Amino acid sequence: MSKSVPTFLQDESDDRETDTASESSYQLGRIKKSPSSLTNLSCSSGMTSLSSVSSSVMSIYSGDFGNVDVKGNIQFAIDYVDQLNEFHIFIAQCKDLAIGDVKKQRSDPYVKSYLLPEKYKLGKRKTSVRKKTLNPVYNEILRTPAAAFELESRGEIKLAFQYVPQPVGGKKTPTTGEVHIWVKECNDLPILRVNKLNSFVKCTILPDTSRKSRQKTRTVAKTTNPVFNHTMVYDGFRREDLKEACVELTVWDHNKLANHFLGGLRIGLGTGKSYGTAVDWMDSTSDEISLWEKMMNSPNTWVEGTLPLRMLMVAKMAK
């Protein structure tokens, strides 16, 4: 989680003052059900066993906490209900939390959960706020429908690749070359906001996560089928580098407050390793691998494909 939460939180607003629970959460007292009665719907008994976690997440969220000493613990249980096709997170209580407002000497705590790698509101749930307490009792269940994260709803992207060997220093034998990436269009992108989708495509060549590795297309407004026709060029590639690198393409919805992740893909050999080191981003699907192999085997020739977008744990960018 530490790799992805900072990016994941970029669309967050300051909702500490709200006293409204998530639409997909409910208090057990209202419906007179216990965690164990809910798990009777499935074949597991995960909700009957509560877990307590006590650990600082200050480094994960990288926020400005001032002089607040992050502390306390949370008691919760997690279950998957087969008949409902839902994840249920039972939030029981917290104990010995830090004082959030040092001046007023008070805290108004609530619990928020995320189902990664989804970063938009589909994957976010929160409890109601308990005011003026360091030991809040919630007894609420946060429900996250698994159907909201089906890969089929991500849309697809049409693109082409080309490897262009180039002589260096006047030598006749090519030693390094360029990878050309032609982002043509996307189709059937998911709509996150009513009748508004302003999309663009971002590209990074892994394992390089520096700013110089990032390129992106223009933003195409108000359509789920944007046409980009944008070519990106990366140089300095030896033929052996093509076996170790991976092209990460991600599609985003842009608005004034934040960019929301729509889907992506990774074009590479999918070996799980890069230059001898195991990496989680070298996870290309068979279709993504096939396109990369065609490019490697056909220098100076455009190879084209239309691939489904999928959920990714987007690589964390270096400054």
mmCIF file of C-alpha atoms in Angstrom:
data_model
loop_
_atom_site.group_PDB
_atom_site.id
_atom_site.type_symbol
_atom_site.label_atom_id
_atom_site.label_comp_id
_atom_site.label_asym_id
_atom_site.label_seq_id
_atom_site.Cartn_x
_atom_site.Cartn_y
_atom_site.Cartn_z
ATOM 1 C CA MET A 1 0.000 0.000 0.000
ATOM 2 C CA SER A 2 2.878 2.360 0.696
ATOM 3 C CA LYS A 3 3.711 2.420 -3.029
ATOM 4 C CA SER A 4 0.326 3.506 -4.253
ATOM 5 C CA VAL A 5 -1.515 5.459 -1.568
ATOM 6 C CA PRO A 6 0.028 8.894 -2.270
ATOM 7 C CA THR A 7 -1.152 8.740 -5.896
ATOM 8 C CA PHE A 8 -4.354 7.121 -4.800
ATOM 9 C CA LEU A 9 -5.220 10.052 -2.529
ATOM 10 C CA GLN A 10 -4.710 12.857 -5.050
ATOM 11 C CA ASP A 11 -8.464 13.415 -5.539
ATOM 12 C CA GLU A 12 -9.196 13.724 -1.834
ATOM 13 C CA SER A 13 -11.023 16.734 -0.417
ATOM 14 C CA ASP A 14 -11.061 17.895 3.168
ATOM 15 C CA ASP A 15 -14.179 16.188 4.499
ATOM 16 C CA ARG A 16 -13.266 16.100 8.160
ATOM 17 C CA GLU A 17 -16.193 18.293 9.144
ATOM 18 C CA THR A 18 -18.848 16.137 7.522
ATOM 19 C CA ASP A 19 -20.894 13.918 9.796
ATOM 20 C CA THR A 20 -22.323 11.788 7.001
ATOM 21 C CA ALA A 21 -21.367 8.152 6.565
ATOM 22 C CA SER A 22 -20.687 6.506 3.237
ATOM 23 C CA GLU A 23 -23.698 5.484 1.183
ATOM 24 C CA SER A 24 -22.348 1.948 1.318
ATOM 25 C CA SER A 25 -21.927 1.721 5.063
ATOM 26 C CA TYR A 26 -24.444 1.034 7.760
ATOM 27 C CA GLN A 27 -24.539 0.689 11.516
ATOM 28 C CA LEU A 28 -25.252 -2.727 12.953
ATOM 29 C CA GLY A 29 -27.527 -1.299 15.609
ATOM 30 C CA ARG A 30 -29.993 -0.003 13.025
ATOM 31 C CA ILE A 31 -30.628 -3.342 11.376
ATOM 32 C CA LYS A 32 -30.086 -5.496 14.469
ATOM 33 C CA LYS A 33 -27.517 -7.719 12.790
ATOM 34 C CA SER A 34 -24.201 -8.883 14.130
ATOM 35 C CA PRO A 35 -21.048 -9.570 12.162
ATOM 36 C CA SER A 36 -21.561 -13.298 12.571
ATOM 37 C CA SER A 37 -25.093 -13.173 11.180
ATOM 38 C CA LEU A 38 -23.819 -11.430 8.052
ATOM 39 C CA THR A 39 -21.179 -14.058 7.431
ATOM 40 C CA ASN A 40 -23.839 -16.752 7.468
ATOM 41 C CA LEU A 41 -24.470 -15.656 3.885
ATOM 42 C CA SER A 42 -21.096 -17.074 2.889
ATOM 43 C CA CYS A 43 -19.105 -20.145 3.761
ATOM 44 C CA SER A 44 -16.555 -18.264 5.801
ATOM 45 C CA SER A 45 -16.518 -16.943 9.328
ATOM 46 C CA GLY A 46 -14.087 -14.092 8.853
ATOM 47 C CA MET A 47 -16.333 -11.457 10.415
ATOM 48 C CA THR A 48 -16.643 -13.408 13.649
ATOM 49 C CA SER A 49 -12.996 -12.786 14.447
ATOM 50 C CA LEU A 50 -11.967 -9.198 15.085
ATOM 51 C CA SER A 51 -8.440 -7.975 14.473
ATOM 52 C CA SER A 52 -6.720 -5.071 16.165
ATOM 53 C CA VAL A 53 -3.985 -3.067 14.470
ATOM 54 C CA SER A 54 -1.806 -0.484 16.150
ATOM 55 C CA SER A 55 0.674 1.210 13.835
ATOM 56 C CA SER A 56 1.534 4.662 12.535
ATOM 57 C CA VAL A 57 0.647 5.329 8.896
ATOM 58 C CA MET A 58 2.107 8.801 8.928
ATOM 59 C CA SER A 59 4.803 7.864 6.413
ATOM 60 C CA ILE A 60 2.249 6.302 4.056
ATOM 61 C CA TYR A 61 -0.025 9.293 3.763
ATOM 62 C CA SER A 62 2.824 11.810 3.748
ATOM 63 C CA GLY A 63 0.519 14.527 5.011
ATOM 64 C CA ASP A 64 1.193 17.581 7.143
ATOM 65 C CA PHE A 65 0.333 16.389 10.644
ATOM 66 C CA GLY A 66 2.083 19.245 12.422
ATOM 67 C CA ASN A 67 2.912 18.171 15.980
ATOM 68 C CA VAL A 68 0.370 15.338 16.059
ATOM 69 C CA ASP A 69 1.821 12.093 17.376
ATOM 70 C CA VAL A 70 0.016 9.432 15.334
ATOM 71 C CA LYS A 71 -1.051 6.628 17.652
ATOM 72 C CA GLY A 72 -3.891 4.371 18.741
ATOM 73 C CA ASN A 73 -5.377 1.187 17.340
ATOM 74 C CA ILE A 74 -8.383 0.040 15.346
ATOM 75 C CA GLN A 75 -10.515 -3.067 15.802
ATOM 76 C CA PHE A 76 -12.043 -4.468 12.616
ATOM 77 C CA ALA A 77 -12.959 -7.589 10.629
ATOM 78 C CA ILE A 78 -13.048 -8.329 6.899
ATOM 79 C CA ASP A 79 -15.201 -10.772 4.955
ATOM 80 C CA TYR A 80 -16.314 -11.519 1.397
ATOM 81 C CA VAL A 81 -20.012 -12.379 1.030
ATOM 82 C CA ASP A 82 -20.422 -14.732 -1.920
ATOM 83 C CA GLN A 83 -24.173 -14.325 -2.353
ATOM 84 C CA LEU A 84 -23.925 -10.537 -2.442
ATOM 85 C CA ASN A 85 -20.631 -10.418 -4.346
ATOM 86 C CA GLU A 86 -19.393 -7.823 -1.852
ATOM 87 C CA PHE A 87 -16.468 -7.124 0.442
ATOM 88 C CA HIS A 88 -17.605 -6.258 3.967
ATOM 89 C CA ILE A 89 -15.347 -4.418 6.411
ATOM 90 C CA PHE A 90 -16.743 -4.332 9.945
ATOM 91 C CA ILE A 91 -15.332 -1.324 11.815
ATOM 92 C CA ALA A 92 -15.831 -1.957 15.526
ATOM 93 C CA GLN A 93 -13.949 0.774 17.371
ATOM 94 C CA CYS A 94 -10.726 2.716 17.855
ATOM 95 C CA LYS A 95 -8.832 3.310 21.064
ATOM 96 C CA ASP A 96 -6.307 5.828 22.357
ATOM 97 C CA LEU A 97 -6.227 7.987 19.227
ATOM 98 C CA ALA A 98 -4.112 11.121 18.954
ATOM 99 C CA ILE A 99 -5.531 14.599 19.521
ATOM 100 C CA GLY A 100 -6.077 15.968 16.024
ATOM 101 C CA ASP A 101 -6.815 19.587 16.910
ATOM 102 C CA VAL A 102 -4.170 20.610 19.409
ATOM 103 C CA LYS A 103 -5.611 24.100 19.929
ATOM 104 C CA LYS A 104 -9.098 22.837 20.768
ATOM 105 C CA GLN A 105 -7.753 19.671 22.385
ATOM 106 C CA ARG A 106 -10.202 17.446 20.540
ATOM 107 C CA SER A 107 -10.537 14.860 17.786
ATOM 108 C CA ASP A 108 -13.499 14.100 15.551
ATOM 109 C CA PRO A 109 -12.393 10.735 14.112
ATOM 110 C CA TYR A 110 -13.792 8.644 11.291
ATOM 111 C CA VAL A 111 -12.467 5.598 9.443
ATOM 112 C CA LYS A 112 -11.896 5.511 5.698
ATOM 113 C CA SER A 113 -11.161 2.424 3.598
ATOM 114 C CA TYR A 114 -9.859 1.972 0.062
ATOM 115 C CA LEU A 115 -9.982 -1.023 -2.236
ATOM 116 C CA LEU A 116 -6.778 -0.801 -4.271
ATOM 117 C CA PRO A 117 -5.856 -0.295 -7.030
ATOM 118 C CA GLU A 118 -9.162 1.505 -7.771
ATOM 119 C CA LYS A 119 -8.582 5.173 -6.895
ATOM 120 C CA TYR A 120 -11.911 6.844 -7.645
ATOM 121 C CA LYS A 121 -15.031 6.906 -5.444
ATOM 122 C CA LEU A 122 -15.989 3.365 -6.453
ATOM 123 C CA GLY A 123 -13.281 2.058 -4.157
ATOM 124 C CA LYS A 124 -13.642 4.470 -1.234
ATOM 125 C CA ARG A 125 -15.843 4.037 1.835
ATOM 126 C CA LYS A 126 -15.988 5.789 5.209
ATOM 127 C CA THR A 127 -17.783 5.602 8.512
ATOM 128 C CA SER A 128 -19.708 8.365 10.203
ATOM 129 C CA VAL A 129 -17.813 10.891 12.329
ATOM 130 C CA ARG A 130 -17.639 10.466 16.099
ATOM 131 C CA LYS A 131 -17.108 13.899 17.611
ATOM 132 C CA LYS A 132 -15.018 14.855 20.626
ATOM 133 C CA THR A 133 -13.602 11.439 21.438
ATOM 134 C CA LEU A 134 -10.323 9.555 21.312
ATOM 135 C CA ASN A 135 -12.082 6.199 21.745
ATOM 136 C CA PRO A 136 -14.795 6.149 19.070
ATOM 137 C CA VAL A 137 -17.201 3.216 18.767
ATOM 138 C CA TYR A 138 -18.598 2.698 15.243
ATOM 139 C CA ASN A 139 -20.034 -0.800 14.829
ATOM 140 C CA GLU A 140 -20.472 -0.085 11.132
ATOM 141 C CA ILE A 141 -19.995 -2.209 8.041
ATOM 142 C CA LEU A 142 -18.390 -0.708 4.944
ATOM 143 C CA ARG A 143 -19.587 -2.488 1.799
ATOM 144 C CA THR A 144 -17.569 -2.485 -1.462
ATOM 145 C CA PRO A 145 -19.317 -4.257 -4.380
ATOM 146 C CA ALA A 146 -16.779 -6.318 -6.313
ATOM 147 C CA ALA A 147 -18.772 -5.759 -9.521
ATOM 148 C CA ALA A 148 -17.567 -2.159 -9.579
ATOM 149 C CA PHE A 149 -14.051 -3.332 -10.442
ATOM 150 C CA GLU A 150 -14.687 -5.622 -13.412
ATOM 151 C CA LEU A 151 -11.938 -5.281 -16.001
ATOM 152 C CA GLU A 152 -14.445 -5.376 -18.867
ATOM 153 C CA SER A 153 -15.629 -1.869 -18.014
ATOM 154 C CA ARG A 154 -12.245 -0.201 -18.610
ATOM 155 C CA GLY A 155 -12.461 0.248 -22.383
ATOM 156 C CA GLU A 156 -9.621 -0.294 -24.861
ATOM 157 C CA ILE A 157 -6.740 1.557 -26.491
ATOM 158 C CA LYS A 158 -5.463 1.397 -30.075
ATOM 159 C CA LEU A 159 -1.748 1.975 -30.502
ATOM 160 C CA ALA A 160 1.353 1.070 -32.500
ATOM 161 C CA PHE A 161 5.029 0.529 -31.674
ATOM 162 C CA GLN A 162 8.247 0.717 -33.675
ATOM 163 C CA TYR A 163 11.898 0.125 -32.803
ATOM 164 C CA VAL A 164 14.282 2.225 -34.921
ATOM 165 C CA PRO A 165 17.974 1.166 -34.660
ATOM 166 C CA GLN A 166 20.373 4.076 -35.129
ATOM 167 C CA PRO A 167 24.148 4.140 -35.650
ATOM 168 C CA VAL A 168 26.118 5.979 -32.976
ATOM 169 C CA GLY A 169 29.429 7.803 -33.479
ATOM 170 C CA GLY A 170 29.578 7.042 -37.177
ATOM 171 C CA LYS A 171 29.739 3.275 -36.667
ATOM 172 C CA LYS A 172 28.040 1.129 -39.252
ATOM 173 C CA THR A 173 26.704 -1.369 -36.709
ATOM 174 C CA PRO A 174 23.664 0.009 -34.839
ATOM 175 C CA THR A 175 24.251 0.031 -31.064
ATOM 176 C CA THR A 176 21.335 2.063 -29.728
ATOM 177 C CA GLY A 177 18.026 3.142 -31.122
ATOM 178 C CA GLU A 178 14.620 4.676 -30.469
ATOM 179 C CA VAL A 179 11.274 3.274 -29.381
ATOM 180 C CA HIS A 180 8.376 5.067 -31.077
ATOM 181 C CA ILE A 181 4.948 4.852 -29.429
ATOM 182 C CA TRP A 182 1.941 5.955 -31.471
ATOM 183 C CA VAL A 183 -1.138 6.434 -29.272
ATOM 184 C CA LYS A 184 -4.023 6.456 -31.723
ATOM 185 C CA GLU A 185 -7.329 6.361 -29.821
ATOM 186 C CA CYS A 186 -9.352 4.903 -26.974
ATOM 187 C CA ASN A 187 -12.816 3.369 -27.123
ATOM 188 C CA ASP A 188 -15.595 2.891 -24.573
ATOM 189 C CA LEU A 189 -13.832 4.552 -21.654
ATOM 190 C CA PRO A 190 -15.742 4.401 -18.349
ATOM 191 C CA ILE A 191 -17.637 7.556 -17.393
ATOM 192 C CA LEU A 192 -16.853 8.649 -13.845
ATOM 193 C CA ARG A 193 -18.774 11.919 -13.943
ATOM 194 C CA VAL A 194 -22.104 12.525 -15.666
ATOM 195 C CA ASN A 195 -21.551 13.438 -19.327
ATOM 196 C CA LYS A 196 -18.021 14.660 -18.598
ATOM 197 C CA LEU A 197 -14.878 12.811 -19.590
ATOM 198 C CA ASN A 198 -11.730 14.751 -20.456
ATOM 199 C CA SER A 199 -9.124 12.087 -21.067
ATOM 200 C CA PHE A 200 -5.412 11.960 -21.785
ATOM 201 C CA VAL A 201 -2.767 9.227 -21.940
ATOM 202 C CA LYS A 202 0.415 9.239 -19.875
ATOM 203 C CA CYS A 203 3.506 7.192 -20.740
ATOM 204 C CA THR A 204 6.480 6.083 -18.643
ATOM 205 C CA ILE A 205 9.342 3.757 -19.607
ATOM 206 C CA LEU A 206 10.083 1.552 -16.614
ATOM 207 C CA PRO A 207 12.365 1.076 -14.726
ATOM 208 C CA ASP A 208 13.033 4.801 -15.255
ATOM 209 C CA THR A 209 10.533 6.649 -13.038
ATOM 210 C CA SER A 210 12.195 10.059 -13.275
ATOM 211 C CA ARG A 211 10.409 13.105 -14.605
ATOM 212 C CA LYS A 212 12.309 12.922 -17.909
ATOM 213 C CA SER A 213 10.711 9.543 -18.588
ATOM 214 C CA ARG A 214 7.171 10.949 -18.541
ATOM 215 C CA GLN A 215 5.323 11.994 -21.646
ATOM 216 C CA LYS A 216 1.635 12.536 -22.253
ATOM 217 C CA THR A 217 -0.882 13.335 -24.952
ATOM 218 C CA ARG A 218 -3.144 16.348 -25.157
ATOM 219 C CA THR A 219 -6.481 16.176 -23.325
ATOM 220 C CA VAL A 220 -9.509 15.324 -25.466
ATOM 221 C CA ALA A 221 -12.713 16.667 -23.951
ATOM 222 C CA LYS A 222 -16.242 15.337 -23.604
ATOM 223 C CA THR A 223 -15.992 11.936 -25.250
ATOM 224 C CA THR A 224 -15.591 8.291 -24.252
ATOM 225 C CA ASN A 225 -13.909 7.593 -27.606
ATOM 226 C CA PRO A 226 -11.040 10.104 -27.761
ATOM 227 C CA VAL A 227 -8.725 10.267 -30.780
ATOM 228 C CA PHE A 228 -5.178 11.337 -29.877
ATOM 229 C CA ASN A 229 -2.880 10.471 -32.817
ATOM 230 C CA HIS A 230 0.110 11.332 -30.674
ATOM 231 C CA THR A 231 3.598 9.866 -31.129
ATOM 232 C CA MET A 232 6.097 9.611 -28.278
ATOM 233 C CA VAL A 233 9.803 8.870 -28.877
ATOM 234 C CA TYR A 234 12.308 7.444 -26.385
ATOM 235 C CA ASP A 235 15.968 7.122 -27.376
ATOM 236 C CA GLY A 236 19.043 5.366 -25.999
ATOM 237 C CA PHE A 237 17.683 1.832 -26.345
ATOM 238 C CA ARG A 238 20.076 -1.016 -27.010
ATOM 239 C CA ARG A 239 18.474 -4.181 -28.298
ATOM 240 C CA GLU A 240 19.185 -5.921 -24.978
ATOM 241 C CA ASP A 241 17.408 -3.083 -23.137
ATOM 242 C CA LEU A 242 14.168 -4.038 -24.870
ATOM 243 C CA LYS A 243 14.133 -7.262 -22.836
ATOM 244 C CA GLU A 244 14.436 -5.397 -19.534
ATOM 245 C CA ALA A 245 12.213 -2.337 -20.064
ATOM 246 C CA CYS A 246 8.450 -1.921 -19.997
ATOM 247 C CA VAL A 247 6.191 0.776 -21.450
ATOM 248 C CA GLU A 248 3.511 1.789 -18.949
ATOM 249 C CA LEU A 249 0.571 3.591 -20.563
ATOM 250 C CA THR A 250 -2.199 4.936 -18.345
ATOM 251 C CA VAL A 251 -5.421 6.728 -19.275
ATOM 252 C CA TRP A 252 -6.697 9.507 -17.026
ATOM 253 C CA ASP A 253 -9.768 11.705 -16.683
ATOM 254 C CA HIS A 254 -8.726 15.313 -16.104
ATOM 255 C CA ASN A 255 -10.597 17.935 -14.131
ATOM 256 C CA LYS A 256 -9.617 21.043 -12.198
ATOM 257 C CA LEU A 257 -9.148 19.348 -8.837
ATOM 258 C CA ALA A 258 -7.469 16.057 -9.740
ATOM 259 C CA ASN A 259 -6.797 13.434 -12.386
ATOM 260 C CA HIS A 260 -8.710 10.162 -12.022
ATOM 261 C CA PHE A 261 -7.270 6.862 -13.209
ATOM 262 C CA LEU A 262 -9.365 5.084 -15.864
ATOM 263 C CA GLY A 263 -7.178 2.159 -16.876
ATOM 264 C CA GLY A 264 -3.833 1.209 -18.327
ATOM 265 C CA LEU A 265 -1.519 -1.458 -19.670
ATOM 266 C CA ARG A 266 2.139 -2.433 -19.627
ATOM 267 C CA ILE A 267 3.902 -3.427 -22.835
ATOM 268 C CA GLY A 268 6.945 -5.624 -22.209
ATOM 269 C CA LEU A 269 8.034 -9.240 -21.936
ATOM 270 C CA GLY A 270 6.266 -9.776 -18.601
ATOM 271 C CA THR A 271 9.126 -11.768 -17.084
ATOM 272 C CA GLY A 272 8.716 -10.369 -13.571
ATOM 273 C CA LYS A 273 12.336 -9.219 -13.619
ATOM 274 C CA SER A 274 14.311 -6.234 -14.895
ATOM 275 C CA TYR A 275 18.111 -6.365 -15.152
ATOM 276 C CA GLY A 276 18.147 -9.338 -12.784
ATOM 277 C CA THR A 277 15.904 -7.756 -10.124
ATOM 278 C CA ALA A 278 12.357 -8.934 -9.374
ATOM 279 C CA VAL A 279 9.846 -6.120 -10.038
ATOM 280 C CA ASP A 280 6.064 -6.083 -9.671
ATOM 281 C CA TRP A 281 5.539 -3.886 -12.740
ATOM 282 C CA MET A 282 6.880 -6.431 -15.238
ATOM 283 C CA ASP A 283 3.448 -8.073 -15.335
ATOM 284 C CA SER A 284 2.351 -7.765 -18.980
ATOM 285 C CA THR A 285 -0.556 -9.886 -20.193
ATOM 286 C CA SER A 286 -0.188 -12.293 -23.111
ATOM 287 C CA ASP A 287 -1.582 -9.728 -25.574
ATOM 288 C CA GLU A 288 0.752 -7.024 -24.269
ATOM 289 C CA ILE A 289 3.744 -9.374 -24.478
ATOM 290 C CA SER A 290 2.826 -10.370 -28.035
ATOM 291 C CA LEU A 291 2.800 -6.759 -29.242
ATOM 292 C CA TRP A 292 6.221 -6.061 -27.684
ATOM 293 C CA GLU A 293 7.721 -9.215 -29.193
ATOM 294 C CA LYS A 294 6.421 -8.261 -32.648
ATOM 295 C CA MET A 295 8.105 -4.863 -32.300
ATOM 296 C CA MET A 296 11.409 -6.446 -31.241
ATOM 297 C CA ASN A 297 11.304 -8.859 -34.178
ATOM 298 C CA SER A 298 10.356 -6.232 -36.774
ATOM 299 C CA PRO A 299 12.723 -3.218 -36.555
ATOM 300 C CA ASN A 300 11.820 -0.132 -38.561
ATOM 301 C CA THR A 301 8.233 -1.401 -38.906
ATOM 302 C CA TRP A 302 5.087 -0.215 -37.169
ATOM 303 C CA VAL A 303 3.255 -3.029 -35.330
ATOM 304 C CA GLU A 304 -0.298 -2.204 -34.304
ATOM 305 C CA GLY A 305 -2.725 -3.564 -31.722
ATOM 306 C CA THR A 306 -5.965 -2.804 -29.896
ATOM 307 C CA LEU A 307 -5.693 -3.883 -26.255
ATOM 308 C CA PRO A 308 -8.108 -3.836 -23.295
ATOM 309 C CA LEU A 309 -7.310 -1.399 -20.507
ATOM 310 C CA ARG A 310 -6.931 -2.893 -17.051
ATOM 311 C CA MET A 311 -6.421 -1.881 -13.473
ATOM 312 C CA LEU A 312 -2.782 -1.234 -12.523
ATOM 313 C CA MET A 313 -0.798 -0.452 -9.437
ATOM 314 C CA VAL A 314 0.686 2.631 -11.081
ATOM 315 C CA ALA A 315 4.417 2.949 -10.577
ATOM 316 C CA LYS A 316 5.356 5.704 -8.133
ATOM 317 C CA MET A 317 7.117 8.534 -9.912
ATOM 318 C CA ALA A 318 10.451 9.870 -8.721
ATOM 319 C CA LYS A 319 10.851 13.638 -8.495
#
